[in-house]
C-alpha positions as a printed NumPy array, in Angstrom:
array([[ 70.631, 121.584,  88.756],
       [ 67.366, 122.438,  90.515],
       [ 69.295, 124.442,  93.104],
       [ 70.674, 126.779,  90.434],
       [ 67.975, 126.959,  87.743],
       [ 64.213, 127.054,  87.306],
       [ 63.787, 123.44 ,  86.217],
       [ 60.741, 122.025,  84.475],
       [ 60.378, 118.252,  84.307],
       [ 57.559, 116.742,  82.292],
       [ 56.502, 113.169,  81.882],
       [ 55.461, 113.417,  78.223],
       [ 52.735, 110.781,  78.219],
       [ 50.765, 112.274,  75.323],
       [ 53.657, 111.281,  73.095],
       [ 53.302, 107.626,  74.097],
       [ 49.825, 107.168,  72.667],
       [ 51.061, 107.221,  69.07 ],
       [ 51.854, 103.535,  69.669],
       [ 48.99 , 101.167,  70.407],
       [ 49.068,  99.792,  73.932],
       [ 46.759,  98.537,  76.636],
       [ 45.34 , 101.549,  78.54 ],
       [ 45.705,  99.938,  81.983],
       [ 49.336,  99.05 ,  81.296],
       [ 50.018, 102.55 ,  79.987],
       [ 48.506, 104.158,  83.112],
       [ 50.6  , 101.909,  85.354],
       [ 53.752, 102.706,  83.381],
       [ 53.07 , 106.446,  83.697],
       [ 52.603, 106.226,  87.472],
       [ 55.681, 104.008,  87.825],
       [ 57.773, 106.395,  85.724],
       [ 56.549, 109.381,  87.747],
       [ 57.453, 107.643,  91.016],
       [ 60.873, 106.621,  89.686],
       [ 61.687, 110.148,  88.581],
       [ 60.539, 111.574,  91.927],
       [ 62.785, 109.037,  93.676],
       [ 65.757, 110.566,  91.86 ],
       [ 65.463, 113.57 ,  94.16 ],
       [ 63.331, 116.149,  92.405],
       [ 62.301, 118.743,  94.964],
       [ 58.829, 119.933,  94.001],
       [ 59.379, 123.042,  96.122],
       [ 62.206, 124.063,  93.759],
       [ 61.165, 122.499,  90.456],
       [ 58.056, 121.999,  88.376],
       [ 57.298, 118.326,  87.651],
       [ 54.073, 117.206,  86.014],
       [ 52.386, 114.629,  83.826],
       [ 51.831, 116.203,  80.416],
       [ 48.257, 114.945,  79.919],
       [ 47.221, 116.612,  83.185],
       [ 48.03 , 120.031,  81.687],
       [ 45.378, 120.593,  79.02 ],
       [ 47.172, 123.53 ,  77.456],
       [ 49.633, 121.088,  75.843],
       [ 46.86 , 119.607,  73.703],
       [ 45.227, 122.997,  73.153],
       [ 48.424, 124.628,  71.907],
       [ 49.272, 121.58 ,  69.785],
       [ 45.852, 121.851,  68.143],
       [ 46.263, 125.57 ,  67.456],
       [ 49.748, 125.024,  66.03 ],
       [ 48.529, 122.135,  63.868],
       [ 45.997, 124.479,  62.275],
       [ 48.897, 126.619,  61.033],
       [ 51.311, 123.809,  60.187],
       [ 51.5  , 122.907,  56.515],
       [ 50.98 , 119.281,  55.497],
       [ 54.094, 119.439,  53.319],
       [ 56.252, 120.49 ,  56.254],
       [ 55.12 , 117.525,  58.328],
       [ 55.434, 115.059,  55.461],
       [ 59.148, 115.858,  55.198],
       [ 59.844, 114.913,  58.819],
       [ 62.359, 112.067,  58.884],
       [ 61.002, 110.601,  62.129],
       [ 57.581, 110.086,  60.536],
       [ 59.133, 108.489,  57.465],
       [ 61.298, 106.153,  59.556],
       [ 58.536, 105.047,  61.917],
       [ 56.037, 104.656,  59.076],
       [ 58.424, 102.345,  57.265],
       [ 59.079, 100.268,  60.399],
       [ 55.464, 100.128,  61.611],
       [ 53.328, 100.135,  58.477],
       [ 50.377,  98.727,  60.455],
       [ 50.286, 101.75 ,  62.795],
       [ 50.563, 104.922,  60.735],
       [ 48.277, 107.404,  62.472],
       [ 47.655, 111.146,  62.609],
       [ 49.253, 111.349,  66.055],
       [ 52.511, 110.055,  64.655],
       [ 52.256, 112.465,  61.723],
       [ 51.647, 115.505,  63.953],
       [ 54.123, 114.41 ,  66.65 ],
       [ 56.497, 117.333,  65.876],
       [ 53.654, 119.798,  66.465],
       [ 53.11 , 118.43 ,  69.971],
       [ 56.857, 118.629,  70.594],
       [ 56.816, 122.289,  69.518],
       [ 53.896, 122.969,  71.867],
       [ 55.82 , 121.347,  74.727],
       [ 58.715, 123.729,  74.16 ],
       [ 56.776, 126.916,  73.432],
       [ 54.398, 126.495,  76.349],
       [ 57.218, 126.926,  78.846],
       [ 59.404, 129.302,  76.841],
       [ 62.113, 126.637,  76.989],
       [ 64.393, 128.73 ,  74.808],
       [ 65.264, 130.954,  77.772]])
């Protein structure tokens, strides 16, 4: 695929922090995942591959979008409802605004093209 298209691969680690976990374990898992994906043959000369939290514009765009996103729109998201029901002890703002971060991930790279 990377020989025919402009490919963008992101390790979306900002999405993982909506679930409580040990920071040292999370960092190790991110590095391990990055190494595993690189071992699959991604050619960084042909493709863009990055760790999401290392690109600050993801968080910046997510914040800007969240300022224009209506509470009612987010409260209707089925993923939030499902996860809230399953994990009542960990309902946080990150989980609630998860779709906004996903939108930022897509819009930042014009992934519709």
